[in-house]
XYZ file of C-alpha atoms in Angstrom:
157
model
C 0.032 0.045 -0.012
C 3.012 2.236 -0.267
C 3.014 5.382 -2.294
C 6.248 4.871 -4.572
C 8.574 7.622 -5.353
C 8.216 8.912 -8.966
C 10.968 9.396 -11.503
C 14.454 9.649 -10.175
C 13.210 10.122 -6.542
C 14.342 7.617 -3.906
C 14.564 7.405 -0.344
C 18.191 6.889 -0.238
C 18.687 10.453 -1.345
C 16.895 11.665 1.878
C 18.978 12.727 4.845
C 17.499 11.347 7.951
C 19.596 11.819 11.348
C 19.118 8.209 11.913
C 17.845 4.994 10.096
C 16.736 1.913 11.260
C 17.145 -0.908 8.459
C 16.045 -4.480 8.985
C 17.680 -7.189 6.883
C 16.937 -10.732 6.224
C 18.279 -13.382 3.652
C 16.598 -11.571 0.683
C 18.003 -8.217 1.479
C 16.327 -5.064 3.102
C 13.009 -6.197 4.829
C 12.180 -2.779 6.389
C 13.252 0.650 6.820
C 12.450 3.814 8.697
C 14.259 7.247 9.059
C 14.286 9.754 12.059
C 15.108 13.533 11.894
C 14.665 15.935 14.798
C 13.188 19.215 13.610
C 10.765 21.937 14.885
C 7.321 21.923 13.547
C 4.512 24.405 14.131
C 1.582 22.761 15.716
C -1.232 25.479 15.488
C 0.582 28.461 17.051
C 3.060 26.442 19.186
C 6.701 25.682 17.909
C 7.525 22.028 19.011
C 10.565 20.066 18.849
C 9.816 16.624 17.500
C 11.558 13.469 16.173
C 9.905 13.041 12.744
C 9.612 9.511 11.662
C 9.341 8.723 8.015
C 10.810 6.835 5.062
C 8.972 4.012 6.486
C 8.519 0.954 4.228
C 8.421 -2.733 4.437
C 9.065 -5.195 1.501
C 5.976 -6.401 -0.174
C 6.311 -9.980 0.445
C 6.617 -9.303 4.287
C 3.616 -7.172 4.579
C 1.177 -8.610 7.145
C 3.734 -10.628 8.789
C 4.515 -8.309 11.708
C 7.812 -7.284 10.417
C 6.809 -3.551 11.214
C 6.712 -4.406 14.863
C 10.474 -4.962 14.888
C 10.928 -1.143 14.210
C 9.888 -0.514 17.868
C 13.627 -0.649 18.384
C 13.278 3.119 17.244
C 11.416 4.007 20.517
C 14.638 3.754 22.945
C 16.493 5.941 20.322
C 13.808 8.400 20.613
C 14.082 8.468 24.476
C 17.907 8.868 24.089
C 17.244 11.961 21.753
C 15.396 13.556 24.633
C 12.653 14.853 22.300
C 9.099 15.595 23.713
C 7.529 13.815 20.861
C 7.851 11.462 18.025
C 5.748 12.685 14.947
C 4.813 11.208 11.802
C 2.173 11.665 9.171
C 0.648 8.850 6.987
C -2.165 8.462 4.359
C -5.550 7.310 5.573
C -5.062 4.269 3.630
C -2.560 3.134 6.449
C -4.787 3.781 9.398
C -5.190 0.135 10.564
C -1.546 -0.532 9.883
C -0.404 2.374 12.171
C -2.921 1.744 14.894
C -1.294 -1.664 15.459
C 1.690 0.298 16.726
C -0.493 1.292 19.455
C -0.486 -2.436 20.837
C 3.171 -1.970 21.700
C 3.953 1.716 21.751
C 2.185 4.604 23.215
C 1.156 5.791 19.626
C -1.663 8.049 19.187
C -3.283 8.432 15.929
C -4.870 11.844 15.203
C -7.333 12.481 12.304
C -8.894 16.007 11.279
C -5.514 17.412 11.097
C -3.827 18.908 8.022
C 0.029 19.093 7.372
C 1.579 21.757 5.404
C 4.789 20.872 3.752
C 7.369 22.434 1.254
C 7.247 20.659 -2.242
C 10.218 19.026 -3.325
C 10.472 21.087 -6.629
C 9.875 24.932 -7.065
C 7.549 25.929 -10.045
C 6.747 29.663 -10.756
C 3.187 28.712 -11.567
C 2.541 26.592 -8.446
C 2.428 27.101 -4.577
C 5.556 26.538 -2.817
C 3.704 24.291 -0.383
C 1.037 21.804 -0.057
C -1.576 21.174 2.589
C -2.424 17.291 3.117
C -5.363 15.755 4.858
C -3.342 12.997 6.733
C -3.366 10.843 9.731
C -0.940 12.351 12.322
C 1.014 9.818 14.601
C 2.235 11.133 17.976
C 4.495 9.122 20.322
C 4.912 10.893 23.595
C 8.479 10.547 24.480
C 9.687 13.143 26.971
C 6.178 14.769 27.626
C 2.601 13.469 28.164
C 0.221 13.283 25.321
C -1.773 16.101 27.198
C 1.132 18.266 26.423
C 0.604 17.992 22.554
C -1.062 21.171 21.423
C -4.619 21.050 20.112
C -4.730 22.186 16.363
C -6.190 21.388 13.013
C -2.881 22.464 11.032
C 0.597 21.356 11.482
C 3.497 23.420 9.591
C 6.250 21.075 8.903
C 8.248 24.156 7.811
C 8.456 25.037 11.395
C 8.620 28.512 12.941
């Protein structure tokens, strides 16, 4: 159910601060990237560890491999960030809700996320706003400290 990169784009060109890569005898089984950044949640500037670049090899989908990526949680604690943050398409709702069985993950709907587009065009806006599911992992703060908002700006303060 992954949304593939198009053209010459690939996740290997992204520059996460940390990567978790799981291997098996057939190569890369799953991967996830992490990047500390400031986002703006409503009117509040907030330091988060954004989780992304997430993928599981198609032949392993549904086998629980994603739960092995729980190794990222202790890393998030070591980074001393208040929250882990991610945004996923609605088609992945059941998948990310399964993380809540093993991690304190909260899936929020009704939140739009604004991001800078990867390419600049004179005839198009510089940003896009998407209706996605927001995944929040309380790390150094309680979930009650997450600001209530309907818009998150990934571009930060």
